[in-house]
Short mmCIF file of C-alpha atoms in Angstrom, two decimals:
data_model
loop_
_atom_site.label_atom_id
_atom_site.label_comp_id
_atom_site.label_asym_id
_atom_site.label_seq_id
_atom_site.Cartn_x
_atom_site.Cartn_y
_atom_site.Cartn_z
CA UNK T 2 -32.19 35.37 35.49
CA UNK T 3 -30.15 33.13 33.67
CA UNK T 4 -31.84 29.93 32.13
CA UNK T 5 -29.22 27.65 34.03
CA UNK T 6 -30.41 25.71 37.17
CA UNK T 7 -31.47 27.39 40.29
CA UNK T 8 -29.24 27.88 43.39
CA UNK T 9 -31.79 28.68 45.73
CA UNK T 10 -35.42 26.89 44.36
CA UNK T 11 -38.29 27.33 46.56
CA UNK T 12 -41.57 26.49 44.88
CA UNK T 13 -45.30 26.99 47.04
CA UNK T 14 -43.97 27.58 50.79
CA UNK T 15 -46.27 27.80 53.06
CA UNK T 16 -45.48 28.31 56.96
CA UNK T 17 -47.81 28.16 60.09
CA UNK T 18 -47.45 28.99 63.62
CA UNK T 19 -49.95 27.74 65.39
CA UNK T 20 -52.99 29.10 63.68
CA UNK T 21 -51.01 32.17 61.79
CA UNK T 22 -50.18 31.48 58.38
CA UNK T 23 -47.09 33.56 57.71
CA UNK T 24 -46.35 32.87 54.60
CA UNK T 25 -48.72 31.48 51.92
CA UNK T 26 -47.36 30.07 48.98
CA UNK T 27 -44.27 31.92 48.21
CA UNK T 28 -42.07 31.02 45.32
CA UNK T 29 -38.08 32.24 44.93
CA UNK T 30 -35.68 31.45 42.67
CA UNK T 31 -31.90 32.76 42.64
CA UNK T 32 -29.97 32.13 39.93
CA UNK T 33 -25.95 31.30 40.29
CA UNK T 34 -24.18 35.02 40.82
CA UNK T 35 -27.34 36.50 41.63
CA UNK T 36 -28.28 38.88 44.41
CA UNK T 37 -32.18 38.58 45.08
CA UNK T 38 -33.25 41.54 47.28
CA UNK T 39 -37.11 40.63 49.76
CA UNK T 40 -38.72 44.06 50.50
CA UNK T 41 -42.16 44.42 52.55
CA UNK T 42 -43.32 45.90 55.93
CA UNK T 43 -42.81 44.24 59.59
CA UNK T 44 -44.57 40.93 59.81
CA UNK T 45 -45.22 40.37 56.07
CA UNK T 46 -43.17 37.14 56.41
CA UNK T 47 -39.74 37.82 54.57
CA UNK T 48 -37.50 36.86 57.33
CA UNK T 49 -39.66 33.74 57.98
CA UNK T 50 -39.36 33.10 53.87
CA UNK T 51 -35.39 33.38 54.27
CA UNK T 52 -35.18 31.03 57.20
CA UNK T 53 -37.38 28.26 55.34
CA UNK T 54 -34.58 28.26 52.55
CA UNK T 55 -31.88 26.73 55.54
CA UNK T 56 -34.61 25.15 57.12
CA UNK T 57 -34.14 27.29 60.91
CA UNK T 58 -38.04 27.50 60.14
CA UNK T 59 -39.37 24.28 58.42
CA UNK T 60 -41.96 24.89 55.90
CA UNK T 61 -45.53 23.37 56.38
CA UNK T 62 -45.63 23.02 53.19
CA UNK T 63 -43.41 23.52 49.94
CA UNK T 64 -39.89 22.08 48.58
CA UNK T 65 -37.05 24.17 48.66
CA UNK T 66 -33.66 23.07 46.67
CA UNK T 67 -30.40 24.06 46.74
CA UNK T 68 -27.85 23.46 43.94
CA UNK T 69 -30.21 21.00 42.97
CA UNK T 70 -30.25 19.01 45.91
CA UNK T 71 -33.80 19.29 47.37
CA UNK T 72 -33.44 19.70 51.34
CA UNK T 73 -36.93 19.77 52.70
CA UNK T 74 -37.28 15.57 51.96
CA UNK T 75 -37.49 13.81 54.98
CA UNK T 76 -33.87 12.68 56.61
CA UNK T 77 -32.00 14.74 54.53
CA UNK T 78 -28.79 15.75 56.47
CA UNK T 79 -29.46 19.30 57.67
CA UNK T 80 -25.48 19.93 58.70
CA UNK T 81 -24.62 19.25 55.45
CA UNK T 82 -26.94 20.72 53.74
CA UNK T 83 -26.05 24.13 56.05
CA UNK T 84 -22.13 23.77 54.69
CA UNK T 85 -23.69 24.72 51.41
CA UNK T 86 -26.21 28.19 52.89
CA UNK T 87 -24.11 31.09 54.72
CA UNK T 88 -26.20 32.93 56.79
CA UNK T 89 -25.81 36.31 58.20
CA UNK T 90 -27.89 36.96 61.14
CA UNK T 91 -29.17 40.92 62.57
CA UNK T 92 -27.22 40.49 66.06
CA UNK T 93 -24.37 38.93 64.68
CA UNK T 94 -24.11 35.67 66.81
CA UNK T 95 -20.35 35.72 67.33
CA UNK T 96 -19.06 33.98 70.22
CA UNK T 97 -18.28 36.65 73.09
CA UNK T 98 -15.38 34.72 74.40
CA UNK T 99 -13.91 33.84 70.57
CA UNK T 100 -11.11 36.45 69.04
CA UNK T 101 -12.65 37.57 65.29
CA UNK T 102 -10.19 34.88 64.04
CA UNK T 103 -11.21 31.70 65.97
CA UNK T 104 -14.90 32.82 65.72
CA UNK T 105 -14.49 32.76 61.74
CA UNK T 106 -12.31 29.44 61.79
CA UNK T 107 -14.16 27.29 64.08
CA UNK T 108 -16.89 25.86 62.03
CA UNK T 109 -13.53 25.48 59.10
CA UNK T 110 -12.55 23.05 62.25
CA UNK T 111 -15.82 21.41 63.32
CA UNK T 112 -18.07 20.95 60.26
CA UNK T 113 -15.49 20.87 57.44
CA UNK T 114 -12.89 19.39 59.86
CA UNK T 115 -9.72 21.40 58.51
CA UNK T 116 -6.77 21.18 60.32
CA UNK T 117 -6.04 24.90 62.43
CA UNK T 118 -3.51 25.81 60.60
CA UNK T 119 -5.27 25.80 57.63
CA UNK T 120 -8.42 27.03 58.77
CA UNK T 121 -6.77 29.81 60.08
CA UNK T 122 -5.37 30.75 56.83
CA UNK T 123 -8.67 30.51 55.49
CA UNK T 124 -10.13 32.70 58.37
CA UNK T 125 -7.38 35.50 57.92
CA UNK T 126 -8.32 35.60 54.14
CA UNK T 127 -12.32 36.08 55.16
CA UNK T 128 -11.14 38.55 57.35
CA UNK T 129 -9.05 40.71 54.81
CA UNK T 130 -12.15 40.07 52.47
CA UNK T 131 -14.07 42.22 54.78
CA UNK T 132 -11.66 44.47 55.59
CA UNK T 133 -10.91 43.21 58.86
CA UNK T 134 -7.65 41.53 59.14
CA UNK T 135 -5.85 43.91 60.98
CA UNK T 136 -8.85 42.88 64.01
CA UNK T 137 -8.28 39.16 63.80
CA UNK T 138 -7.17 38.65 67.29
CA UNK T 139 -9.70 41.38 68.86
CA UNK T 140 -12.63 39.87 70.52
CA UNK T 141 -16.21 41.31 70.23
CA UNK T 142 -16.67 43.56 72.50
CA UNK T 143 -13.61 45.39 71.25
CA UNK T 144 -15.48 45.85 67.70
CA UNK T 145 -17.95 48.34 66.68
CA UNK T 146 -21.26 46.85 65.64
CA UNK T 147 -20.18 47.00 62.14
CA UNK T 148 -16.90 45.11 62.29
CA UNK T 149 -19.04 42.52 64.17
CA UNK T 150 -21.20 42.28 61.57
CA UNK T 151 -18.47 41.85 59.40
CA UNK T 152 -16.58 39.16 61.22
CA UNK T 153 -19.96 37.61 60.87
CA UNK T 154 -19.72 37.99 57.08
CA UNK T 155 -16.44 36.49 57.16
CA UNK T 156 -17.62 33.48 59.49
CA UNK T 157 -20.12 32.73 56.06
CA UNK T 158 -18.07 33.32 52.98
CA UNK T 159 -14.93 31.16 54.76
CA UNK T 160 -17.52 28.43 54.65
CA UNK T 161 -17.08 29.00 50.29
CA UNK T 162 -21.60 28.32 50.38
CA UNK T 163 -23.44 28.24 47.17
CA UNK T 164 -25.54 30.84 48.53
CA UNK T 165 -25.08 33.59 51.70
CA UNK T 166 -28.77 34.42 53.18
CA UNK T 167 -28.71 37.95 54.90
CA UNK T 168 -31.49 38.50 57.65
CA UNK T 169 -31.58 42.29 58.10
CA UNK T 170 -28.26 42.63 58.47
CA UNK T 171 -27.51 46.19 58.91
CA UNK T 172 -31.03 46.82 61.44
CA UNK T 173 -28.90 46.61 64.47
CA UNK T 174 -26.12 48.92 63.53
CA UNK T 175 -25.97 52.81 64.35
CA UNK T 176 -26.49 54.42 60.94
CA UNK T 177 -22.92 55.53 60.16
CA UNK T 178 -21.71 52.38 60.89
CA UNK T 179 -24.28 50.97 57.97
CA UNK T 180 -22.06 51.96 54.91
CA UNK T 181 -19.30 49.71 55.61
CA UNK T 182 -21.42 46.23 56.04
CA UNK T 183 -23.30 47.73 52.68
CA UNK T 184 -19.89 48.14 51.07
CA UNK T 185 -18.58 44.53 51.69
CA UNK T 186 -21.53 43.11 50.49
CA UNK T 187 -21.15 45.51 47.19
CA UNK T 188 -18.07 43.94 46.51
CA UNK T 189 -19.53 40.33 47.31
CA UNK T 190 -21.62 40.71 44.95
CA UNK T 191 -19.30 42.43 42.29
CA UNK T 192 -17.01 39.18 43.08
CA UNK T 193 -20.06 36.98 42.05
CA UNK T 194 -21.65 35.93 45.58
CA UNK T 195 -25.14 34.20 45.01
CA UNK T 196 -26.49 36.31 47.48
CA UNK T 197 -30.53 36.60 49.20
CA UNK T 198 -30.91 39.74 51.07
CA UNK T 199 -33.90 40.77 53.14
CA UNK T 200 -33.44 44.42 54.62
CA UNK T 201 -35.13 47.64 54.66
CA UNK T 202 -31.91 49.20 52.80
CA UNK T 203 -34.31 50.52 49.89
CA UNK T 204 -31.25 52.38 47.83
CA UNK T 205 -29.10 49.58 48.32
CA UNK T 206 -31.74 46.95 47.11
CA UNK T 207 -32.11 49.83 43.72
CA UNK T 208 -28.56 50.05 42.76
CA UNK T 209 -27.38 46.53 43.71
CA UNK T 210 -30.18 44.20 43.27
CA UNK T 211 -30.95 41.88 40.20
CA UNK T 212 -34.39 40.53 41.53
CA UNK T 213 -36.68 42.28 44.17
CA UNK T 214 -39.56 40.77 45.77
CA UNK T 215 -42.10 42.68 47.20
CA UNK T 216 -43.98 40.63 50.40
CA UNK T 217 -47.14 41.30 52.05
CA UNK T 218 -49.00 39.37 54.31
CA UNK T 219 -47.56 36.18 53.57
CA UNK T 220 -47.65 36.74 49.81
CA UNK T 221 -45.61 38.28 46.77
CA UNK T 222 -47.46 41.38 45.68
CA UNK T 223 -44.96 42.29 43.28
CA UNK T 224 -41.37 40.97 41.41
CA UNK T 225 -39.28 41.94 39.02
CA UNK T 226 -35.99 44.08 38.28
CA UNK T 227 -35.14 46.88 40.70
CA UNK T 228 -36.50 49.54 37.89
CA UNK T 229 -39.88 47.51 37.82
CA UNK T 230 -40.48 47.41 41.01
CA UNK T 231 -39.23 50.93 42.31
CA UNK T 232 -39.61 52.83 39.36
CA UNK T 233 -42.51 50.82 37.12
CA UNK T 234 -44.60 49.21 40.09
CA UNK T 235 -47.78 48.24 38.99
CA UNK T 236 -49.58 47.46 42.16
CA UNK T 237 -50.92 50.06 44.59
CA UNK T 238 -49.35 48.32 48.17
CA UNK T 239 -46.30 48.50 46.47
CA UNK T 240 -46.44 52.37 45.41
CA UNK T 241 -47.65 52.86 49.03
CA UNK T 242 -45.34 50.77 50.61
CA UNK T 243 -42.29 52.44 48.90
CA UNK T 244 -43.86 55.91 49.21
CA UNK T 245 -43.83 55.48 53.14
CA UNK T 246 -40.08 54.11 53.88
CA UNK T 247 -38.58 56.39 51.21
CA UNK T 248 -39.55 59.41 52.97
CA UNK T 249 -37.36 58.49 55.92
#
């Protein structure tokens, strides 16, 4: 990581429901340009860790800062503080009734307030990011899983965020429809996208990754470069872990 400041700073999180602690004490940095890969089994608490850095899940205790600005102070203005964090959710959350276009320009219109026109210049150059122009006026249901994952990219990176969160993003795609969400966020991160991924895509995590974290049970086991932690891991839940979902 580079020695400038932090996009994404979240120092000691800790998150409760109820009495489960999820998450206990978790610390993530993300340097500008970086991609920062969160590996672990079901329930260790990485989705949980990713929605603490947008605040969907407030932390019961920790700061979190982004681009400097720390969010987790009381009255800070969430809406504006969510202009600056794309996220990109496992079921895609488009609108049903929204063409790919208007689904990728209407927070342009609401949050940022751009005029349509312009939005929907914006929206059409999301689209072609992702390989999906030629779909702009095709509604959901007329897109395979993966294009509606990818109009969901789109709807994130027209926002222009500091950072684009990714919650599992290929889980609820058929796998030959995985490659082509895995290949736009490739060349996301080849175009320097500060990106935080959480996803069971171990290969994808090797090759693309700059920083991998390793949860379990709430904690980080294990962190370092993608060779460190797949190739050099030094803890045994982490050789064990790895051993199990590689086989697959």
């Amino acid at each position: 990581m580079n020695d400038a400041q932090p996009v994404v700073e979240a120092l000691g999180i800790y998150k409760s429901f109820g009495e489960l602690e999820v998450l206990k004490g978790i610390d993530l940095r993300v340097g500008a340009q970086e991609l920062v890969f969160i590996i672990g089994p079901s329930g260790s608490g990485k989705s949980t860790m990713l929605r603490c850095c947008n605040l969907l899940e407030q932390p019961t205790k920790g700061m979190v800062r982004v681009a400097g600005e720390e969010i987790t102070v009381k009255g800070v203005n969430i809406n504006h503080v969510r202009q600056r964090i794309g996220m990109v959710f496992q079921n895609f959350n488009l609108y049903p009734h929204m063409s790919a276009l208007s689904n990728v320009s209407l927070a342009l219109r609401k949050v940022k307030k751009i005029n349509r026109a312009s939005a929907d210049d914006i929206a059409h150059d999301a689209l072609t990011r992702v390989g999906l122009n030629h779909k702009a006026e095709n509604f959901p249901n007329e897109l395979s899983g993966g294009q509606q994952q990818r109009v969901a990219i789109a709807r994130a990176i027209a926002m222009e965020p500091d950072v684009v969160l990714f919650d599992e993003p290929t889980s609820a795609l058929d796998p030959e429809l995985v490659g082509s969400v895995l290949q736009v966020m490739r060349e996301l991160r080849e175009s320097g996208m500060t990106m935080v991924v959480v996803s069971h895509e171990m290969k994808f995590a090797e090759e693309a990754a700059d920083h991998v974290l390793f949860l379990d049970k709430g904690v980080v086991v294990e962190e370092g470069s993608p060779k460190q932690v797949f190739r050099e891991s030094q803890q045994e839940r982490t050789r064990t872990f790895l051993a199990r979902v590689t086989q697959h």
